[in-house]
Amino acid sequence: MELVNKVKKFFKKDPILKRRVIALFVAHVILGFGVNLLRISLFGNDPFSCMNLGFSSLSGMSYGTCVILFNLVAIIPIFIIDRNYIQFGTLVNMFLFGPIVDAWFAVFVYFFPGVGSISLAARIACLIFGVVILSFGASMYMAANLGMGPYDAIGWIVEKLSKKKVPFKYARIALDSVSTVAGFICGSIVGLGTLTMALGTGPLVVFFTDNVNKKLIYG
C-alpha cells in the first residue's frame, strides 16, 4: 500500500510521465490487435511477427511464448554491449507484447470462429486496417519514449558496433529480411502484408507521431 501511494505521488509530480506510461501500455494493446488483423488476413505479417509465427508453427508453442523466448535471447548481447537500451519500455515489450497478441487472437477466434475462411474482401479490409492500426500503435509506442524492445534495438547496436559504417536503416533492412526468410522457412505466410509492413509503414508512423500521438501524450 505504501508503494502504491509513493507511485501515485510520483505521477502527480510528473503528469507527462504518467501519460507516457499509459501510452506505452495502450500502444501494446493496439499493436496486438493490429498483428491479429494481419494474421487473419492471410496476406502475411510484419517481419518480426512473421518470424515468430513461423517459430510457433514449427514448435507448437504459442506466438507469445516464442516472442518471449526470442526476446530473452536477443537481450543478452544488448545487455553486454550497451545496457542504456534497456529501459522500462523494453521490459514491457519483452514480456507483455507476445501474450497480448495471443489474448487478442483468442478473442478473435471466440467471437468469429470462421476467421480462417473469411472472404477475399474481408481479408483485404483486415490487411488495410491492420497496416494502419499497427502503424498507429508503433507511433504511440515510439512517442512514449520509454525504451525499445530488443528487436528494435538490434539495428542501433549494429550501427554502434560498426561505428556507423552500417547505418541503422540498412541494419534494420537486413534484420527484417533475415526474419522474413526465417519465418517463411518455418512455415509462416509471407505476402503483401509482409512487404507493406517492411517497406511502407514509415510515412504512416511519422504522420501519426507528428499529428496525433505527440499531441495526445505531451499536449
PDB file of C-alpha atoms in Angstrom:
ATOM      1  CA  MET A   1       0.000   0.000   0.000  1.00  0.00           C
ATOM      2  CA  GLU A   2       2.844   2.340   0.833  1.00  0.00           C
ATOM      3  CA  LEU A   3       4.458   1.592  -2.515  1.00  0.00           C
ATOM      4  CA  VAL A   4       1.183   2.383  -4.317  1.00  0.00           C
ATOM      5  CA  ASN A   5       0.960   5.740  -2.527  1.00  0.00           C
ATOM      6  CA  LYS A   6       4.553   6.555  -3.481  1.00  0.00           C
ATOM      7  CA  VAL A   7       3.810   5.753  -7.114  1.00  0.00           C
ATOM      8  CA  LYS A   8       0.703   7.966  -7.041  1.00  0.00           C
ATOM      9  CA  LYS A   9       2.684  10.849  -5.543  1.00  0.00           C
ATOM     10  CA  PHE A  10       5.407  10.394  -8.149  1.00  0.00           C
ATOM     11  CA  PHE A  11       2.951  10.525 -11.037  1.00  0.00           C
ATOM     12  CA  LYS A  12       1.261  13.604  -9.564  1.00  0.00           C
ATOM     13  CA  LYS A  13       4.609  15.378  -9.692  1.00  0.00           C
ATOM     14  CA  ASP A  14       5.109  14.337 -13.321  1.00  0.00           C
ATOM     15  CA  PRO A  15       1.754  14.001 -15.128  1.00  0.00           C
ATOM     16  CA  ILE A  16       3.534  13.797 -18.502  1.00  0.00           C
ATOM     17  CA  LEU A  17       5.345  10.668 -17.367  1.00  0.00           C
ATOM     18  CA  LYS A  18       2.005   9.187 -16.307  1.00  0.00           C
ATOM     19  CA  ARG A  19       0.656   9.803 -19.814  1.00  0.00           C
ATOM     20  CA  ARG A  20       3.783   8.281 -21.344  1.00  0.00           C
ATOM     21  CA  VAL A  21       3.417   5.119 -19.256  1.00  0.00           C
ATOM     22  CA  ILE A  22      -0.278   4.819 -20.123  1.00  0.00           C
ATOM     23  CA  ALA A  23       0.542   5.388 -23.801  1.00  0.00           C
ATOM     24  CA  LEU A  24       3.170   2.636 -23.669  1.00  0.00           C
ATOM     25  CA  PHE A  25       0.675   0.051 -22.418  1.00  0.00           C
ATOM     26  CA  VAL A  26      -2.139   1.218 -24.720  1.00  0.00           C
ATOM     27  CA  ALA A  27       0.275   1.071 -27.674  1.00  0.00           C
ATOM     28  CA  HIS A  28       0.998  -2.602 -26.995  1.00  0.00           C
ATOM     29  CA  VAL A  29      -2.717  -3.410 -26.823  1.00  0.00           C
ATOM     30  CA  ILE A  30      -3.192  -1.646 -30.173  1.00  0.00           C
ATOM     31  CA  LEU A  31      -0.175  -3.405 -31.690  1.00  0.00           C
ATOM     32  CA  GLY A  32      -1.522  -6.779 -30.564  1.00  0.00           C
ATOM     33  CA  PHE A  33      -4.850  -6.057 -32.248  1.00  0.00           C
ATOM     34  CA  GLY A  34      -3.121  -4.971 -35.461  1.00  0.00           C
ATOM     35  CA  VAL A  35      -0.908  -8.057 -35.588  1.00  0.00           C
ATOM     36  CA  ASN A  36      -4.001 -10.259 -35.469  1.00  0.00           C
ATOM     37  CA  LEU A  37      -5.775  -8.326 -38.205  1.00  0.00           C
ATOM     38  CA  LEU A  38      -2.827  -9.068 -40.476  1.00  0.00           C
ATOM     39  CA  ARG A  39      -2.715 -12.630 -39.176  1.00  0.00           C
ATOM     40  CA  ILE A  40      -6.297 -13.386 -40.209  1.00  0.00           C
ATOM     41  CA  SER A  41      -5.900 -11.510 -43.499  1.00  0.00           C
ATOM     42  CA  LEU A  42      -3.592 -14.356 -44.629  1.00  0.00           C
ATOM     43  CA  PHE A  43      -1.514 -11.813 -46.556  1.00  0.00           C
ATOM     44  CA  GLY A  44       1.443 -12.099 -44.170  1.00  0.00           C
ATOM     45  CA  ASN A  45       2.598 -10.186 -41.109  1.00  0.00           C
ATOM     46  CA  ASP A  46       5.374  -7.750 -40.311  1.00  0.00           C
ATOM     47  CA  PRO A  47       8.849  -9.411 -40.383  1.00  0.00           C
ATOM     48  CA  PHE A  48       9.092  -9.791 -36.583  1.00  0.00           C
ATOM     49  CA  SER A  49       5.671 -11.424 -36.301  1.00  0.00           C
ATOM     50  CA  CYS A  50       6.308 -13.444 -39.456  1.00  0.00           C
ATOM     51  CA  MET A  51       9.404 -14.948 -37.825  1.00  0.00           C
ATOM     52  CA  ASN A  52       7.703 -15.718 -34.520  1.00  0.00           C
ATOM     53  CA  LEU A  53       4.564 -17.112 -36.159  1.00  0.00           C
ATOM     54  CA  GLY A  54       6.912 -19.407 -38.076  1.00  0.00           C
ATOM     55  CA  PHE A  55       8.633 -20.463 -34.853  1.00  0.00           C
ATOM     56  CA  SER A  56       5.196 -21.033 -33.340  1.00  0.00           C
ATOM     57  CA  SER A  57       4.075 -23.185 -36.264  1.00  0.00           C
ATOM     58  CA  LEU A  58       7.258 -25.262 -36.154  1.00  0.00           C
ATOM     59  CA  SER A  59       7.490 -25.711 -32.377  1.00  0.00           C
ATOM     60  CA  GLY A  60       3.832 -25.907 -31.400  1.00  0.00           C
ATOM     61  CA  MET A  61       4.353 -23.166 -28.811  1.00  0.00           C
ATOM     62  CA  SER A  62       2.123 -20.095 -28.777  1.00  0.00           C
ATOM     63  CA  TYR A  63       3.175 -16.934 -30.583  1.00  0.00           C
ATOM     64  CA  GLY A  64       3.531 -15.141 -27.242  1.00  0.00           C
ATOM     65  CA  THR A  65       5.861 -17.795 -25.845  1.00  0.00           C
ATOM     66  CA  CYS A  66       8.034 -17.616 -28.978  1.00  0.00           C
ATOM     67  CA  VAL A  67       8.245 -13.824 -28.673  1.00  0.00           C
ATOM     68  CA  ILE A  68       9.324 -14.003 -25.030  1.00  0.00           C
ATOM     69  CA  LEU A  69      11.967 -16.656 -25.795  1.00  0.00           C
ATOM     70  CA  PHE A  70      13.334 -14.634 -28.723  1.00  0.00           C
ATOM     71  CA  ASN A  71      13.487 -11.508 -26.560  1.00  0.00           C
ATOM     72  CA  LEU A  72      15.300 -13.333 -23.760  1.00  0.00           C
ATOM     73  CA  VAL A  73      17.974 -14.445 -26.243  1.00  0.00           C
ATOM     74  CA  ALA A  74      18.182 -11.064 -28.019  1.00  0.00           C
ATOM     75  CA  ILE A  75      18.527  -9.107 -24.768  1.00  0.00           C
ATOM     76  CA  ILE A  76      21.773 -10.892 -23.839  1.00  0.00           C
ATOM     77  CA  PRO A  77      24.088  -9.164 -26.372  1.00  0.00           C
ATOM     78  CA  ILE A  78      22.284  -5.869 -25.774  1.00  0.00           C
ATOM     79  CA  PHE A  79      22.894  -6.213 -22.031  1.00  0.00           C
ATOM     80  CA  ILE A  80      26.578  -6.904 -22.691  1.00  0.00           C
ATOM     81  CA  ILE A  81      27.159  -4.212 -25.329  1.00  0.00           C
ATOM     82  CA  ASP A  82      25.055  -1.289 -24.131  1.00  0.00           C
ATOM     83  CA  ARG A  83      22.630  -1.505 -21.210  1.00  0.00           C
ATOM     84  CA  ASN A  84      21.358   2.012 -21.950  1.00  0.00           C
ATOM     85  CA  TYR A  85      18.995   0.451 -24.482  1.00  0.00           C
ATOM     86  CA  ILE A  86      17.271  -1.484 -21.694  1.00  0.00           C
ATOM     87  CA  GLN A  87      14.571   0.653 -20.093  1.00  0.00           C
ATOM     88  CA  PHE A  88      11.099   0.211 -18.638  1.00  0.00           C
ATOM     89  CA  GLY A  89       9.536   0.045 -22.093  1.00  0.00           C
ATOM     90  CA  THR A  90      11.986  -2.692 -23.075  1.00  0.00           C
ATOM     91  CA  LEU A  91      10.703  -4.960 -20.310  1.00  0.00           C
ATOM     92  CA  VAL A  92       7.067  -4.197 -21.157  1.00  0.00           C
ATOM     93  CA  ASN A  93       7.733  -5.087 -24.789  1.00  0.00           C
ATOM     94  CA  MET A  94       9.675  -8.233 -23.873  1.00  0.00           C
ATOM     95  CA  PHE A  95       7.124  -9.822 -21.598  1.00  0.00           C
ATOM     96  CA  LEU A  96       3.715  -8.338 -22.493  1.00  0.00           C
ATOM     97  CA  PHE A  97       3.609  -7.910 -26.270  1.00  0.00           C
ATOM     98  CA  GLY A  98       3.505 -11.620 -27.140  1.00  0.00           C
ATOM     99  CA  PRO A  99       0.855 -12.568 -24.562  1.00  0.00           C
ATOM    100  CA  ILE A 100      -1.267  -9.575 -25.641  1.00  0.00           C
ATOM    101  CA  VAL A 101      -1.186 -10.858 -29.231  1.00  0.00           C
ATOM    102  CA  ASP A 102      -2.219 -14.320 -28.008  1.00  0.00           C
ATOM    103  CA  ALA A 103      -5.059 -12.818 -25.954  1.00  0.00           C
ATOM    104  CA  TRP A 104      -6.396 -10.856 -28.919  1.00  0.00           C
ATOM    105  CA  PHE A 105      -6.225 -13.942 -31.140  1.00  0.00           C
ATOM    106  CA  ALA A 106      -8.242 -15.908 -28.569  1.00  0.00           C
ATOM    107  CA  VAL A 107     -10.859 -13.130 -28.618  1.00  0.00           C
ATOM    108  CA  PHE A 108     -10.964 -13.152 -32.437  1.00  0.00           C
ATOM    109  CA  VAL A 109     -11.413 -16.936 -32.558  1.00  0.00           C
ATOM    110  CA  TYR A 110     -14.070 -16.928 -29.819  1.00  0.00           C
ATOM    111  CA  PHE A 111     -16.262 -14.256 -31.387  1.00  0.00           C
ATOM    112  CA  PHE A 112     -15.501 -15.075 -35.031  1.00  0.00           C
ATOM    113  CA  PRO A 113     -14.950 -18.848 -35.270  1.00  0.00           C
ATOM    114  CA  GLY A 114     -14.618 -18.636 -39.052  1.00  0.00           C
ATOM    115  CA  VAL A 115     -11.634 -16.273 -39.102  1.00  0.00           C
ATOM    116  CA  GLY A 116      -9.597 -18.787 -41.095  1.00  0.00           C
ATOM    117  CA  SER A 117     -12.047 -18.793 -44.021  1.00  0.00           C
ATOM    118  CA  ILE A 118     -13.174 -15.185 -44.440  1.00  0.00           C
ATOM    119  CA  SER A 119     -13.914 -13.706 -47.849  1.00  0.00           C
ATOM    120  CA  LEU A 120     -11.311 -12.001 -50.012  1.00  0.00           C
ATOM    121  CA  ALA A 121     -12.952  -8.606 -49.426  1.00  0.00           C
ATOM    122  CA  ALA A 122     -12.788  -9.129 -45.651  1.00  0.00           C
ATOM    123  CA  ARG A 123      -9.140 -10.213 -45.927  1.00  0.00           C
ATOM    124  CA  ILE A 124      -8.260  -7.060 -47.877  1.00  0.00           C
ATOM    125  CA  ALA A 125     -10.072  -4.950 -45.263  1.00  0.00           C
ATOM    126  CA  CYS A 126      -8.117  -6.693 -42.488  1.00  0.00           C
ATOM    127  CA  LEU A 127      -4.884  -6.030 -44.373  1.00  0.00           C
ATOM    128  CA  ILE A 128      -5.583  -2.311 -44.809  1.00  0.00           C
ATOM    129  CA  PHE A 129      -6.837  -1.731 -41.270  1.00  0.00           C
ATOM    130  CA  GLY A 130      -4.066  -3.918 -39.877  1.00  0.00           C
ATOM    131  CA  VAL A 131      -1.349  -1.819 -41.502  1.00  0.00           C
ATOM    132  CA  VAL A 132      -2.953   1.426 -40.320  1.00  0.00           C
ATOM    133  CA  ILE A 133      -3.545   0.187 -36.765  1.00  0.00           C
ATOM    134  CA  LEU A 134      -0.043  -1.279 -36.468  1.00  0.00           C
ATOM    135  CA  SER A 135       1.450   1.991 -37.698  1.00  0.00           C
ATOM    136  CA  PHE A 136      -0.608   3.934 -35.170  1.00  0.00           C
ATOM    137  CA  GLY A 137       0.410   1.599 -32.350  1.00  0.00           C
ATOM    138  CA  ALA A 138       4.077   1.736 -33.355  1.00  0.00           C
ATOM    139  CA  SER A 139       3.904   5.529 -33.436  1.00  0.00           C
ATOM    140  CA  MET A 140       2.402   5.671 -29.927  1.00  0.00           C
ATOM    141  CA  TYR A 141       4.993   3.192 -28.639  1.00  0.00           C
ATOM    142  CA  MET A 142       7.828   5.342 -30.040  1.00  0.00           C
ATOM    143  CA  ALA A 143       6.291   8.644 -28.944  1.00  0.00           C
ATOM    144  CA  ALA A 144       6.078   7.393 -25.345  1.00  0.00           C
ATOM    145  CA  ASN A 145       9.903   7.242 -25.470  1.00  0.00           C
ATOM    146  CA  LEU A 146      10.315   4.788 -22.588  1.00  0.00           C
ATOM    147  CA  GLY A 147      12.682   2.401 -24.299  1.00  0.00           C
ATOM    148  CA  MET A 148      12.537  -0.005 -27.229  1.00  0.00           C
ATOM    149  CA  GLY A 149      12.118  -3.751 -27.485  1.00  0.00           C
ATOM    150  CA  PRO A 150      15.160  -5.964 -28.151  1.00  0.00           C
ATOM    151  CA  TYR A 151      14.263  -6.458 -31.838  1.00  0.00           C
ATOM    152  CA  ASP A 152      14.095  -2.692 -32.390  1.00  0.00           C
ATOM    153  CA  ALA A 153      17.382  -2.172 -30.550  1.00  0.00           C
ATOM    154  CA  ILE A 154      19.381  -4.634 -32.673  1.00  0.00           C
ATOM    155  CA  GLY A 155      19.713  -2.211 -35.601  1.00  0.00           C
ATOM    156  CA  TRP A 156      21.089   0.522 -33.351  1.00  0.00           C
ATOM    157  CA  ILE A 157      23.526  -1.924 -31.770  1.00  0.00           C
ATOM    158  CA  VAL A 158      24.829  -2.926 -35.215  1.00  0.00           C
ATOM    159  CA  GLU A 159      25.265   0.741 -36.139  1.00  0.00           C
ATOM    160  CA  LYS A 160      27.221   1.335 -32.936  1.00  0.00           C
ATOM    161  CA  LEU A 161      29.459  -1.738 -33.303  1.00  0.00           C
ATOM    162  CA  SER A 162      30.228  -0.888 -36.939  1.00  0.00           C
ATOM    163  CA  LYS A 163      30.995   2.736 -35.954  1.00  0.00           C
ATOM    164  CA  LYS A 164      28.204   3.848 -38.287  1.00  0.00           C
ATOM    165  CA  LYS A 165      29.669   2.045 -41.277  1.00  0.00           C
ATOM    166  CA  VAL A 166      26.401   0.105 -41.286  1.00  0.00           C
ATOM    167  CA  PRO A 167      23.675   2.708 -40.639  1.00  0.00           C
ATOM    168  CA  PHE A 168      20.574   1.720 -38.673  1.00  0.00           C
ATOM    169  CA  LYS A 169      18.307   1.702 -41.733  1.00  0.00           C
ATOM    170  CA  TYR A 170      20.471  -0.848 -43.546  1.00  0.00           C
ATOM    171  CA  ALA A 171      20.901  -2.957 -40.433  1.00  0.00           C
ATOM    172  CA  ARG A 172      17.119  -2.939 -39.975  1.00  0.00           C
ATOM    173  CA  ILE A 173      16.504  -3.931 -43.604  1.00  0.00           C
ATOM    174  CA  ALA A 174      18.930  -6.836 -43.181  1.00  0.00           C
ATOM    175  CA  LEU A 175      17.305  -7.874 -39.900  1.00  0.00           C
ATOM    176  CA  ASP A 176      13.795  -7.715 -41.378  1.00  0.00           C
ATOM    177  CA  SER A 177      14.956  -9.704 -44.412  1.00  0.00           C
ATOM    178  CA  VAL A 178      16.522 -12.436 -42.259  1.00  0.00           C
ATOM    179  CA  SER A 179      13.412 -12.541 -40.050  1.00  0.00           C
ATOM    180  CA  THR A 180      11.132 -12.871 -43.061  1.00  0.00           C
ATOM    181  CA  VAL A 181      13.205 -15.672 -44.582  1.00  0.00           C
ATOM    182  CA  ALA A 182      13.336 -17.474 -41.214  1.00  0.00           C
ATOM    183  CA  GLY A 183       9.562 -17.151 -40.864  1.00  0.00           C
ATOM    184  CA  PHE A 184       8.982 -18.447 -44.390  1.00  0.00           C
ATOM    185  CA  ILE A 185      11.268 -21.448 -43.847  1.00  0.00           C
ATOM    186  CA  CYS A 186       9.398 -22.255 -40.633  1.00  0.00           C
ATOM    187  CA  GLY A 187       6.033 -22.172 -42.400  1.00  0.00           C
ATOM    188  CA  SER A 188       4.831 -18.601 -41.850  1.00  0.00           C
ATOM    189  CA  ILE A 189       2.901 -16.754 -44.547  1.00  0.00           C
ATOM    190  CA  VAL A 190       4.949 -14.193 -46.471  1.00  0.00           C
ATOM    191  CA  GLY A 191       2.937 -11.911 -48.720  1.00  0.00           C
ATOM    192  CA  LEU A 192       1.639  -8.435 -49.404  1.00  0.00           C
ATOM    193  CA  GLY A 193       1.198  -7.686 -45.716  1.00  0.00           C
ATOM    194  CA  THR A 194       4.824  -8.561 -45.011  1.00  0.00           C
ATOM    195  CA  LEU A 195       6.081  -6.403 -47.869  1.00  0.00           C
ATOM    196  CA  THR A 196       3.848  -3.485 -46.885  1.00  0.00           C
ATOM    197  CA  MET A 197       4.931  -3.587 -43.235  1.00  0.00           C
ATOM    198  CA  ALA A 198       8.608  -3.886 -44.165  1.00  0.00           C
ATOM    199  CA  LEU A 199       8.668  -1.043 -46.683  1.00  0.00           C
ATOM    200  CA  GLY A 200       5.562   1.102 -46.498  1.00  0.00           C
ATOM    201  CA  THR A 201       4.687   1.978 -42.903  1.00  0.00           C
ATOM    202  CA  GLY A 202       7.313   4.689 -42.324  1.00  0.00           C
ATOM    203  CA  PRO A 203       5.206   7.593 -43.639  1.00  0.00           C
ATOM    204  CA  LEU A 204       2.174   6.444 -41.623  1.00  0.00           C
ATOM    205  CA  VAL A 205       4.212   6.192 -38.412  1.00  0.00           C
ATOM    206  CA  VAL A 206       5.621   9.690 -38.950  1.00  0.00           C
ATOM    207  CA  PHE A 207       2.146  11.068 -39.700  1.00  0.00           C
ATOM    208  CA  PHE A 208       0.597   9.590 -36.557  1.00  0.00           C
ATOM    209  CA  THR A 209       3.553  10.683 -34.421  1.00  0.00           C
ATOM    210  CA  ASP A 210       3.527  14.296 -35.562  1.00  0.00           C
ATOM    211  CA  ASN A 211      -0.224  14.798 -35.842  1.00  0.00           C
ATOM    212  CA  VAL A 212      -1.742  12.566 -33.172  1.00  0.00           C
ATOM    213  CA  ASN A 213       0.409  10.832 -30.598  1.00  0.00           C
ATOM    214  CA  LYS A 214       2.773  13.631 -29.599  1.00  0.00           C
ATOM    215  CA  LYS A 215      -0.268  15.833 -29.007  1.00  0.00           C
ATOM    216  CA  LEU A 216      -2.054  13.111 -27.037  1.00  0.00           C
ATOM    217  CA  ILE A 217       0.932  12.443 -24.791  1.00  0.00           C
ATOM    218  CA  TYR A 218       2.623  15.812 -24.429  1.00  0.00           C
ATOM    219  CA  GLY A 219      -0.291  18.165 -25.047  1.00  0.00           C
TER     220      GLY A 219
END
